[in-house]
Amino acid sequence: MIKVKDICFSYDSVNRVILNNVGFDLDAGECLAILGNNGVGKSTLLKCIDRIHRIHSGSVIINGKDMHTLSRREMAQSIAYVPQNTASSHIMVFDAVLLGRKPYIRWDVGEEDKQIVSQIIERFGLLGYKARYLDELSGGELQKVVLARAMAQQPVFLLLDEPTSNLDPRNQHEMLNNVRTLAKEHGMGVAIVIHDLNLAVRYCDKFLFLKDGHAYSYGGIETVTPKAIEAVYNMKAEIIEHRDIKMIIPY
């Protein structure tokens, strides 16, 4: 369904390649964790996929369509991107999530749009916030609203850049569980830049380790090994199982 192939990118002001022939593929309903040290190009990869950065070579194919040939409206109907940080504004939560329907609205907001937004607001536990303004929310609450807005786009491919960074442990698990469930329900592919390896192995199906601008390894849970963790993070770790859940313990 989704194929990212041989992405190459470098900033003009930096005399080094940031991404060198990086790629992956996802089937409907799969979640991918993009892993690696700070500065390795994880966020840059998401921006290349979303056409925020112009890639030097490579392609992004979704359901047989090359993303670099689509109009902005078609892109917005295919890909939703949630960045690390989003500025708040004096707009109500319901209206902020409704903005996710913009790629589908031609003349005016319809009942279907309002119904979709209401369902997503309830799904993300935001019913008590829908009449509040974004600039009244905490960082974690704002992050949930931004993700809800992305889900309102009903994308084929969802890109999340550190979506749990401002959330407490309970909300981290709740958010990622919602994302995984919605991905499977709607046949959506999800790529998540995430630093918490334990959250990654619990909620993701595939794993892309980046090192020095290259893909060190890519695949299923079998690719998450002590050897890979040491090579990518320069950190020794043991992997154990508890109640059928894999846990990574650094030492």
Coordinates of N, CA and C in Angstrom, one line a residue:
M1 N 0.8 -1.2 0.0 CA 0.0 0.0 0.0 C 0.9 1.3 0.0
I2 N 1.9 1.3 0.8 CA 2.8 2.4 0.9 C 4.2 2.0 0.7
K3 N 4.9 2.6 -0.2 CA 6.3 2.3 -0.5 C 7.1 3.6 -0.6
V4 N 8.0 3.7 0.4 CA 9.0 4.8 0.4 C 10.3 4.2 -0.1
K5 N 10.8 4.7 -1.2 CA 12.0 4.0 -1.8 C 13.1 5.0 -2.0
D6 N 14.3 4.6 -1.5 CA 15.6 5.3 -1.8 C 15.6 6.8 -1.6
I7 N 15.0 7.3 -0.5 CA 15.0 8.7 -0.3 C 16.4 9.2 0.0
C8 N 16.8 10.2 -0.7 CA 18.1 10.9 -0.5 C 17.9 12.4 -0.3
F9 N 18.5 12.9 0.7 CA 18.3 14.3 1.1 C 19.5 14.9 1.8
S10 N 19.8 16.2 1.5 CA 20.8 16.9 2.3 C 20.5 18.4 2.3
Y11 N 20.8 19.1 3.4 CA 20.5 20.5 3.5 C 21.7 21.2 2.7
D12 N 21.3 22.3 2.0 CA 22.3 23.0 1.2 C 23.4 23.6 2.1
S13 N 23.0 23.9 3.4 CA 24.0 24.6 4.3 C 24.9 23.6 5.0
V14 N 24.6 22.3 4.9 CA 25.3 21.3 5.6 C 26.1 20.4 4.6
N15 N 27.3 20.3 4.8 CA 28.2 19.5 3.8 C 28.2 18.0 4.2
R16 N 27.0 17.5 4.3 CA 26.9 16.0 4.5 C 25.5 15.5 4.1
V17 N 25.4 14.3 3.7 CA 24.1 13.7 3.4 C 23.4 13.4 4.6
I18 N 22.1 13.8 4.7 CA 21.3 13.5 5.9 C 20.6 12.2 5.8
L19 N 20.1 11.9 4.6 CA 19.4 10.6 4.3 C 20.0 10.1 3.0
N20 N 20.4 8.8 3.1 CA 21.0 8.2 1.9 C 20.3 6.8 1.6
N21 N 19.5 6.9 0.6 CA 18.8 5.7 0.1 C 18.0 5.0 1.2
V22 N 17.2 5.8 1.9 CA 16.3 5.2 3.0 C 15.0 4.9 2.5
G23 N 14.4 3.8 2.9 CA 13.1 3.4 2.4 C 12.5 2.3 3.3
F24 N 11.2 2.1 3.1 CA 10.4 1.1 3.8 C 9.1 0.9 3.1
D25 N 8.4 -0.1 3.4 CA 7.0 -0.3 2.9 C 6.1 -0.8 4.0
L26 N 4.8 -0.4 3.9 CA 3.8 -0.7 4.9 C 2.6 -1.2 4.2
D27 N 1.9 -2.2 4.8 CA 0.6 -2.7 4.3 C -0.4 -2.0 5.1
A28 N -1.7 -2.1 4.7 CA -2.8 -1.4 5.3 C -2.9 -1.9 6.8
G29 N -3.0 -0.9 7.7 CA -3.1 -1.1 9.1 C -1.9 -1.3 9.9
E30 N -0.7 -1.2 9.2 CA 0.6 -1.4 9.9 C 1.1 -0.1 10.5
C31 N 1.8 -0.2 11.6 CA 2.5 0.9 12.3 C 4.0 0.7 12.2
L32 N 4.7 1.7 11.8 CA 6.2 1.6 11.7 C 6.8 2.6 12.8
A33 N 7.8 2.1 13.5 CA 8.6 2.9 14.4 C 9.9 3.3 13.7
I34 N 10.1 4.6 13.7 CA 11.4 5.1 13.1 C 12.3 5.5 14.3
L35 N 13.4 4.8 14.4 CA 14.3 4.8 15.6 C 15.7 5.3 15.2
G36 N 16.4 5.8 16.2 CA 17.7 6.3 16.1 C 18.1 7.4 17.0
N37 N 19.3 7.8 17.1 CA 19.8 8.9 17.9 C 19.3 10.2 17.4
N38 N 19.4 11.2 18.3 CA 19.0 12.6 17.9 C 19.9 13.0 16.7
G39 N 19.3 13.7 15.7 CA 20.1 14.3 14.6 C 20.4 13.3 13.5
V40 N 19.8 12.1 13.6 CA 20.1 11.1 12.6 C 19.3 11.2 11.3
G41 N 18.2 12.0 11.4 CA 17.4 12.3 10.2 C 16.0 11.7 10.3
K42 N 15.5 11.3 11.5 CA 14.2 10.8 11.6 C 13.1 11.8 11.2
S43 N 13.1 12.9 11.8 CA 12.1 14.0 11.5 C 12.3 14.4 10.1
T44 N 13.5 14.5 9.6 CA 13.7 14.9 8.2 C 13.1 14.0 7.3
L45 N 13.1 12.7 7.6 CA 12.5 11.7 6.7 C 11.0 11.9 6.6
L46 N 10.3 12.2 7.7 CA 8.9 12.5 7.7 C 8.6 13.8 6.8
K47 N 9.4 14.8 7.0 CA 9.2 16.0 6.2 C 9.5 15.8 4.7
C48 N 10.4 14.9 4.4 CA 10.6 14.5 3.0 C 9.4 13.8 2.4
I49 N 8.8 12.9 3.2 CA 7.6 12.2 2.7 C 6.5 13.1 2.5
D50 N 6.3 14.2 3.4 CA 5.2 15.1 3.3 C 5.5 16.3 2.4
R51 N 6.6 16.2 1.7 CA 7.0 17.3 0.7 C 7.3 18.6 1.3
I52 N 7.6 18.6 2.6 CA 8.0 19.9 3.3 C 9.5 20.1 2.8
H53 N 10.2 19.1 2.6 CA 11.6 19.1 2.0 C 11.5 18.5 0.7
R54 N 12.2 19.1 -0.3 CA 12.3 18.6 -1.6 C 13.5 17.5 -1.7
I55 N 13.1 16.3 -1.9 CA 14.1 15.2 -1.9 C 15.0 15.3 -3.2
H56 N 16.2 14.8 -3.0 CA 17.1 14.8 -4.2 C 16.8 13.7 -5.1
S57 N 16.4 12.5 -4.5 CA 16.0 11.4 -5.3 C 15.2 10.5 -4.5
G58 N 14.5 9.5 -5.1 CA 13.7 8.6 -4.4 C 12.2 8.9 -4.7
S59 N 11.3 8.1 -4.1 CA 9.9 8.2 -4.4 C 9.0 7.8 -3.2
V60 N 7.8 8.3 -3.2 CA 6.8 7.9 -2.2 C 5.6 7.5 -2.9
I61 N 5.2 6.2 -2.9 CA 4.1 5.7 -3.6 C 3.0 5.2 -2.6
I62 N 1.8 5.7 -2.8 CA 0.7 5.3 -2.0 C -0.4 4.8 -2.9
N63 N -0.8 3.5 -2.7 CA -1.8 2.9 -3.6 C -1.5 3.1 -5.0
G64 N -0.3 3.0 -5.4 CA 0.1 3.1 -6.8 C 0.3 4.6 -7.3
K65 N 0.1 5.6 -6.5 CA 0.2 7.0 -6.9 C 1.5 7.5 -6.3
D66 N 2.3 8.2 -7.2 CA 3.5 8.9 -6.8 C 3.1 10.2 -6.1
M67 N 3.4 10.4 -4.8 CA 3.0 11.6 -4.1 C 3.6 12.9 -4.6
H68 N 4.7 12.8 -5.4 CA 5.3 14.0 -5.9 C 4.6 14.5 -7.2
T69 N 3.6 13.8 -7.6 CA 2.8 14.3 -8.8 C 1.4 14.8 -8.4
L70 N 1.1 14.7 -7.1 CA -0.3 15.1 -6.7 C -0.4 16.6 -6.4
S71 N -1.7 17.0 -6.5 CA -2.0 18.4 -6.0 C -2.0 18.5 -4.5
R72 N -2.0 19.7 -4.0 CA -2.0 19.9 -2.5 C -3.2 19.3 -1.9
R73 N -4.4 19.4 -2.5 CA -5.6 18.8 -2.0 C -5.5 17.3 -2.0
E74 N -5.0 16.7 -3.1 CA -4.8 15.3 -3.1 C -3.8 14.8 -2.1
M75 N -2.8 15.6 -1.9 CA -1.8 15.2 -0.9 C -2.4 15.2 0.5
A76 N -3.2 16.2 0.8 CA -3.8 16.4 2.1 C -4.9 15.3 2.4
Q77 N -5.4 14.7 1.3 CA -6.4 13.6 1.5 C -5.6 12.3 1.6
S78 N -4.3 12.3 1.3 CA -3.5 11.0 1.4 C -2.6 11.0 2.6
I79 N -2.0 12.1 3.0 CA -1.1 12.1 4.1 C -1.4 13.2 5.1
A80 N -1.3 12.8 6.4 CA -1.5 13.7 7.5 C -0.2 13.7 8.3
Y81 N 0.3 14.9 8.6 CA 1.6 15.0 9.3 C 1.4 15.8 10.6
V82 N 1.9 15.2 11.7 CA 1.8 15.8 13.0 C 3.2 16.1 13.5
P83 N 3.7 17.4 13.5 CA 5.0 17.7 13.9 C 5.3 17.6 15.4
Q84 N 6.5 17.8 15.8 CA 6.9 17.7 17.2 C 6.2 18.8 18.0
N85 N 6.2 20.0 17.5 CA 5.7 21.1 18.2 C 4.7 21.9 17.4
T86 N 3.6 22.2 18.0 CA 2.5 23.0 17.3 C 2.1 24.2 18.1
A87 N 2.1 25.3 17.5 CA 1.8 26.6 18.2 C 0.3 26.6 18.5
S88 N -0.1 27.0 19.7 CA -1.5 27.1 20.0 C -2.1 28.4 19.5
S89 N -3.4 28.5 19.4 CA -4.0 29.8 18.9 C -5.4 29.9 19.6
H90 N -6.0 31.0 19.4 CA -7.3 31.3 20.1 C -8.4 30.8 19.2
I91 N -8.5 29.4 19.2 CA -9.5 28.8 18.4 C -10.0 27.6 19.2
M92 N -11.3 27.3 19.2 CA -11.9 26.3 20.0 C -11.5 24.9 19.5
V93 N -11.4 23.9 20.4 CA -11.0 22.6 20.1 C -11.8 22.0 19.0
F94 N -13.1 22.1 19.0 CA -14.0 21.5 18.0 C -13.6 22.1 16.6
D95 N -13.4 23.4 16.5 CA -13.1 24.0 15.3 C -11.7 23.6 14.8
A96 N -10.8 23.4 15.7 CA -9.4 23.0 15.4 C -9.4 21.7 14.8
V97 N -10.2 20.7 15.3 CA -10.2 19.4 14.8 C -11.0 19.4 13.4
L98 N -12.0 20.3 13.3 CA -12.7 20.4 12.1 C -11.8 20.9 10.9
L99 N -10.8 21.6 11.2 CA -9.8 22.0 10.2 C -9.2 20.8 9.4
G100 N -9.2 19.6 10.1 CA -8.7 18.4 9.4 C -9.6 18.0 8.3
R101 N -10.9 18.5 8.2 CA -11.8 18.1 7.1 C -11.6 19.1 5.9
K102 N -10.7 20.1 6.0 CA -10.6 21.1 5.0 C -10.3 20.5 3.6
P103 N -9.5 19.4 3.5 CA -9.2 18.8 2.1 C -10.5 18.3 1.4
Y104 N -11.6 18.1 2.2 CA -12.8 17.5 1.6 C -13.9 18.5 1.5
I105 N -13.8 19.7 2.0 CA -14.9 20.7 2.0 C -14.7 21.5 0.8
R106 N -15.8 21.6 0.0 CA -15.8 22.4 -1.2 C -16.4 23.7 -1.0
W107 N -17.6 23.7 -0.4 CA -18.3 25.0 -0.2 C -18.6 25.3 1.2
D108 N -19.1 24.3 2.0 CA -19.4 24.5 3.4 C -19.3 23.2 4.1
V109 N -19.2 23.4 5.5 CA -19.1 22.2 6.3 C -20.4 21.4 6.3
G110 N -20.3 20.1 6.1 CA -21.5 19.3 6.0 C -21.7 18.5 7.3
E111 N -22.9 17.9 7.4 CA -23.2 17.1 8.6 C -22.2 15.9 8.8
E112 N -21.8 15.3 7.7 CA -20.9 14.2 7.7 C -19.5 14.7 8.4
D113 N -19.1 15.9 8.0 CA -17.9 16.4 8.5 C -18.0 16.6 10.0
K114 N -19.1 17.2 10.5 CA -19.3 17.4 11.9 C -19.4 16.1 12.7
Q115 N -20.0 15.1 12.0 CA -20.2 13.8 12.7 C -18.8 13.1 12.9
I116 N -18.0 13.2 11.8 CA -16.6 12.6 11.9 C -15.8 13.3 13.0
V117 N -15.9 14.6 13.1 CA -15.1 15.3 14.1 C -15.6 15.0 15.5
S118 N -16.9 14.9 15.7 CA -17.5 14.5 17.0 C -17.0 13.1 17.4
Q119 N -17.0 12.2 16.5 CA -16.6 10.8 16.8 C -15.1 10.8 17.2
I120 N -14.3 11.5 16.5 CA -12.8 11.5 16.8 C -12.6 12.2 18.2
I121 N -13.3 13.3 18.4 CA -13.1 14.0 19.7 C -13.5 13.1 20.9
E122 N -14.6 12.3 20.7 CA -14.9 11.4 21.7 C -13.9 10.3 21.9
R123 N -13.4 9.8 20.7 CA -12.4 8.7 20.7 C -11.1 9.1 21.5
F124 N -10.7 10.4 21.4 CA -9.5 10.8 22.0 C -9.7 11.4 23.4
G125 N -10.9 11.3 23.9 CA -11.2 11.7 25.3 C -11.2 13.2 25.4
L126 N -11.7 13.9 24.4 CA -11.7 15.4 24.3 C -13.1 16.0 24.4
L127 N -14.1 15.2 24.8 CA -15.4 15.8 24.9 C -15.5 17.0 25.8
G128 N -14.8 16.9 27.0 CA -14.8 18.0 27.9 C -14.0 19.2 27.5
Y129 N -13.4 19.1 26.4 CA -12.5 20.2 25.9 C -13.0 20.9 24.7
K130 N -14.0 20.4 24.0 CA -14.4 20.8 22.7 C -14.8 22.3 22.6
A131 N -15.2 22.9 23.7 CA -15.6 24.3 23.7 C -14.5 25.2 24.3
R132 N -13.4 24.6 24.6 CA -12.2 25.4 25.2 C -11.3 25.8 24.0
Y133 N -10.5 26.8 24.3 CA -9.6 27.4 23.3 C -8.2 26.7 23.4
L134 N -7.6 26.5 22.3 CA -6.3 25.9 22.3 C -5.3 26.5 23.2
D135 N -5.3 27.8 23.3 CA -4.3 28.5 24.1 C -4.6 28.4 25.6
E136 N -5.6 27.7 26.0 CA -5.9 27.4 27.4 C -5.5 26.0 27.8
L137 N -5.0 25.2 26.8 CA -4.7 23.8 27.0 C -3.2 23.6 27.4
S138 N -3.0 22.5 28.1 CA -1.6 22.1 28.4 C -1.0 21.6 27.2
G139 N 0.4 21.4 27.2 CA 1.1 20.8 26.1 C 0.6 19.5 25.7
G140 N 0.3 18.6 26.7 CA -0.2 17.3 26.4 C -1.6 17.3 25.8
E141 N -2.5 18.2 26.3 CA -3.8 18.3 25.8 C -3.8 18.8 24.3
L142 N -2.9 19.8 24.1 CA -2.8 20.3 22.7 C -2.3 19.3 21.8
Q143 N -1.4 18.4 22.2 CA -0.9 17.4 21.4 C -2.0 16.4 21.0
K144 N -2.9 16.1 21.9 CA -4.0 15.2 21.6 C -5.0 15.8 20.6
V145 N -5.2 17.1 20.7 CA -6.0 17.8 19.7 C -5.4 17.8 18.3
V146 N -4.1 18.0 18.2 CA -3.4 18.1 16.9 C -3.5 16.7 16.3
L147 N -3.4 15.6 17.1 CA -3.5 14.3 16.5 C -4.9 14.0 16.1
A148 N -5.9 14.5 16.9 CA -7.3 14.3 16.5 C -7.6 15.0 15.2
R149 N -7.0 16.2 15.0 CA -7.2 16.9 13.7 C -6.6 16.1 12.5
A150 N -5.5 15.5 12.7 CA -4.9 14.7 11.7 C -5.7 13.5 11.4
M151 N -6.4 12.9 12.4 CA -7.2 11.8 12.1 C -8.5 12.2 11.4
A152 N -8.9 13.4 11.6 CA -10.1 13.9 10.9 C -9.9 14.0 9.4
Q153 N -8.6 14.1 9.0 CA -8.3 14.1 7.6 C -8.6 12.8 6.9
Q154 N -8.7 11.7 7.7 CA -8.9 10.4 7.2 C -7.8 10.0 6.2
P155 N -6.6 10.2 6.6 CA -5.5 9.9 5.6 C -5.3 8.5 5.3
V156 N -4.6 8.2 4.3 CA -4.1 6.8 4.0 C -2.8 6.6 4.8
F157 N -2.1 7.6 5.0 CA -0.7 7.5 5.6 C -0.6 8.6 6.7
L158 N -0.4 8.3 7.9 CA -0.3 9.2 9.0 C 1.2 9.3 9.5
L159 N 1.8 10.5 9.6 CA 3.1 10.7 10.0 C 3.1 11.4 11.4
L160 N 3.7 10.8 12.4 CA 3.7 11.3 13.7 C 5.2 11.5 14.2
D161 N 5.5 12.7 14.6 CA 6.9 13.0 15.0 C 6.9 13.2 16.5
E162 N 7.3 12.2 17.2 CA 7.4 12.2 18.7 C 6.0 12.6 19.3
P163 N 5.0 11.8 19.0 CA 3.6 12.2 19.5 C 3.4 12.0 21.0
T164 N 4.3 11.3 21.7 CA 4.1 11.1 23.1 C 5.0 12.0 24.0
S165 N 5.7 12.9 23.4 CA 6.8 13.7 24.1 C 6.2 14.5 25.3
N166 N 5.0 15.0 25.1 CA 4.4 15.9 26.2 C 3.4 15.2 27.0
L167 N 3.3 13.8 26.9 CA 2.2 13.1 27.6 C 2.7 12.3 28.8
D168 N 1.9 12.2 29.8 CA 2.2 11.4 30.9 C 2.1 9.9 30.5
P169 N 2.6 8.9 31.3 CA 2.6 7.5 30.9 C 1.2 7.0 30.5
R170 N 0.2 7.3 31.3 CA -1.1 6.8 30.9 C -1.6 7.3 29.6
N171 N -1.4 8.6 29.3 CA -1.9 9.2 28.0 C -1.0 8.7 26.9
Q172 N 0.3 8.4 27.1 CA 1.1 7.8 26.1 C 0.5 6.5 25.6
H173 N 0.2 5.6 26.5 CA -0.4 4.3 26.1 C -1.7 4.5 25.5
E174 N -2.6 5.4 26.0 CA -3.9 5.6 25.5 C -3.8 6.1 24.1
M175 N -2.9 7.1 23.8 CA -2.8 7.7 22.5 C -2.3 6.6 21.5
L176 N -1.2 5.9 21.8 CA -0.7 5.0 20.8 C -1.6 3.8 20.6
N177 N -2.4 3.4 21.6 CA -3.4 2.4 21.5 C -4.5 2.8 20.5
N178 N -4.9 4.1 20.7 CA -5.9 4.7 19.8 C -5.4 4.7 18.3
V179 N -4.2 5.1 18.2 CA -3.6 5.2 16.8 C -3.5 3.8 16.2
R180 N -3.0 2.9 16.9 CA -2.9 1.5 16.4 C -4.3 0.9 16.0
T181 N -5.3 1.1 16.9 CA -6.6 0.6 16.7 C -7.3 1.3 15.4
L182 N -7.1 2.6 15.3 CA -7.7 3.3 14.2 C -7.0 2.9 12.9
A183 N -5.7 2.7 13.0 CA -4.9 2.3 11.8 C -5.5 0.9 11.2
K184 N -5.8 0.0 12.1 CA -6.3 -1.3 11.7 C -7.7 -1.2 11.3
E185 N -8.5 -0.4 11.9 CA -9.9 -0.2 11.6 C -10.1 0.4 10.2
H186 N -9.2 1.4 9.9 CA -9.4 2.1 8.6 C -8.4 1.8 7.6
G187 N -7.5 0.8 7.8 CA -6.5 0.4 6.8 C -5.5 1.5 6.5
M188 N -5.1 2.2 7.6 CA -4.2 3.3 7.4 C -2.8 2.9 7.8
G189 N -1.8 3.4 7.1 CA -0.4 3.1 7.5 C 0.1 4.3 8.4
V190 N 0.9 4.0 9.4 CA 1.4 5.0 10.3 C 2.9 4.9 10.5
A191 N 3.6 6.0 10.4 CA 5.0 6.0 10.6 C 5.2 7.0 11.8
I192 N 5.9 6.4 12.9 CA 6.0 7.2 14.1 C 7.5 7.3 14.5
V193 N 8.0 8.6 14.6 CA 9.3 8.8 15.2 C 9.1 8.8 16.7
I194 N 9.9 7.9 17.3 CA 9.7 7.7 18.8 C 11.0 7.3 19.4
H195 N 11.2 7.8 20.6 CA 12.5 7.5 21.3 C 12.3 6.4 22.3
D196 N 11.1 6.2 22.8 CA 10.9 5.2 23.8 C 10.8 3.8 23.1
L197 N 11.8 3.0 23.3 CA 11.9 1.7 22.6 C 10.8 0.8 23.1
N198 N 10.4 0.9 24.4 CA 9.4 0.0 25.0 C 8.0 0.3 24.4
L199 N 7.7 1.6 24.2 CA 6.5 1.9 23.5 C 6.5 1.5 22.1
A200 N 7.6 1.6 21.4 CA 7.8 1.2 20.0 C 7.4 -0.3 19.9
V201 N 8.1 -1.2 20.7 CA 7.9 -2.6 20.5 C 6.5 -3.0 20.9
R202 N 5.8 -2.3 21.8 CA 4.5 -2.6 22.2 C 3.4 -2.3 21.2
Y203 N 3.6 -1.2 20.5 CA 2.5 -0.7 19.6 C 2.8 -0.7 18.1
C204 N 4.0 -1.0 17.7 CA 4.4 -1.0 16.3 C 4.6 -2.4 15.7
D205 N 4.4 -2.5 14.4 CA 4.6 -3.8 13.7 C 5.9 -3.9 13.0
K206 N 6.4 -2.8 12.6 CA 7.7 -2.7 11.8 C 8.6 -1.7 12.5
F207 N 9.9 -1.8 12.2 CA 10.9 -1.0 12.8 C 12.0 -0.6 11.8
L208 N 12.3 0.7 11.7 CA 13.4 1.2 10.9 C 14.4 1.9 11.8
F209 N 15.6 1.2 11.9 CA 16.7 1.8 12.6 C 17.5 2.7 11.7
L210 N 17.7 3.9 12.0 CA 18.6 4.8 11.2 C 19.9 5.0 11.9
K211 N 21.0 5.0 11.1 CA 22.3 5.3 11.7 C 23.2 5.9 10.6
D212 N 23.7 7.1 10.9 CA 24.6 7.8 10.0 C 23.9 8.1 8.6
G213 N 22.6 8.4 8.6 CA 21.9 8.7 7.4 C 21.5 7.4 6.6
H214 N 21.8 6.3 7.1 CA 21.4 5.0 6.4 C 20.4 4.2 7.2
A215 N 19.7 3.3 6.5 CA 18.9 2.3 7.3 C 19.8 1.2 7.8
Y216 N 20.0 1.2 9.1 CA 20.8 0.1 9.7 C 20.1 -1.2 9.6
S217 N 18.8 -1.2 9.9 CA 18.0 -2.4 9.7 C 16.5 -2.0 9.6
Y218 N 15.8 -2.9 9.0 CA 14.3 -2.6 8.8 C 13.6 -4.0 8.7
G219 N 12.5 -4.1 9.4 CA 11.7 -5.3 9.4 C 10.8 -5.4 10.6
G220 N 10.4 -6.6 10.9 CA 9.5 -6.9 12.0 C 10.2 -6.9 13.4
I221 N 9.5 -7.4 14.4 CA 10.0 -7.4 15.8 C 11.3 -8.1 15.9
E222 N 11.6 -9.1 14.9 CA 12.8 -9.8 15.0 C 14.1 -9.0 14.7
T223 N 13.9 -7.8 14.2 CA 15.0 -6.9 13.9 C 15.4 -6.0 15.2
V224 N 14.5 -6.0 16.2 CA 14.8 -5.3 17.4 C 15.6 -6.3 18.3
T225 N 16.9 -6.2 18.3 CA 17.9 -7.1 19.0 C 18.8 -6.3 19.8
P226 N 19.5 -6.9 20.8 CA 20.5 -6.2 21.6 C 21.6 -5.7 20.7
K227 N 22.0 -6.5 19.6 CA 23.0 -6.0 18.7 C 22.6 -4.8 18.0
A228 N 21.4 -4.7 17.5 CA 20.9 -3.5 16.8 C 20.9 -2.3 17.7
I229 N 20.4 -2.5 18.9 CA 20.3 -1.4 19.9 C 21.7 -0.8 20.2
E230 N 22.7 -1.7 20.4 CA 24.0 -1.3 20.7 C 24.7 -0.6 19.6
A231 N 24.4 -1.1 18.3 CA 25.0 -0.5 17.2 C 24.5 0.9 16.9
V232 N 23.2 1.1 17.1 CA 22.5 2.3 16.8 C 22.6 3.4 17.9
Y233 N 22.5 2.9 19.1 CA 22.4 3.8 20.3 C 23.7 3.8 21.1
N234 N 24.6 2.9 20.8 CA 25.9 2.8 21.6 C 25.5 2.5 23.0
M235 N 24.6 1.6 23.2 CA 24.0 1.3 24.5 C 23.7 -0.2 24.6
K236 N 24.2 -0.8 25.6 CA 23.9 -2.3 25.8 C 22.5 -2.4 26.4
A237 N 21.8 -3.4 26.0 CA 20.4 -3.6 26.5 C 20.1 -5.1 26.5
E238 N 19.2 -5.5 27.4 CA 18.7 -6.9 27.4 C 17.2 -6.8 27.1
I239 N 16.7 -7.8 26.3 CA 15.3 -7.9 26.0 C 14.7 -9.1 26.7
I240 N 13.7 -8.8 27.4 CA 13.0 -9.8 28.2 C 11.5 -9.8 27.8
E241 N 10.7 -10.8 28.2 CA 9.3 -10.9 27.9 C 8.6 -11.0 29.3
H242 N 7.5 -10.2 29.4 CA 6.7 -10.2 30.6 C 5.2 -10.1 30.2
R243 N 4.5 -11.2 30.5 CA 3.1 -11.2 30.1 C 2.9 -11.1 28.5
D244 N 3.8 -11.7 27.8 CA 3.8 -11.7 26.3 C 4.2 -10.3 25.8
I245 N 4.7 -9.5 26.6 CA 5.1 -8.1 26.1 C 6.6 -8.0 26.2
K246 N 7.3 -7.7 25.1 CA 8.7 -7.5 25.1 C 9.1 -6.2 25.8
M247 N 10.2 -6.3 26.6 CA 10.7 -5.1 27.3 C 12.1 -5.0 27.1
I248 N 12.6 -3.8 26.9 CA 14.0 -3.5 26.7 C 14.6 -2.8 27.9
I249 N 15.6 -3.4 28.5 CA 16.2 -3.0 29.7 C 17.7 -2.6 29.5
P250 N 18.0 -1.3 29.5 CA 19.4 -0.9 29.3 C 20.2 -1.3 30.5
Y251 N 21.5 -1.5 30.3 CA 22.4 -1.8 31.4 C 23.9 -1.3 31.1

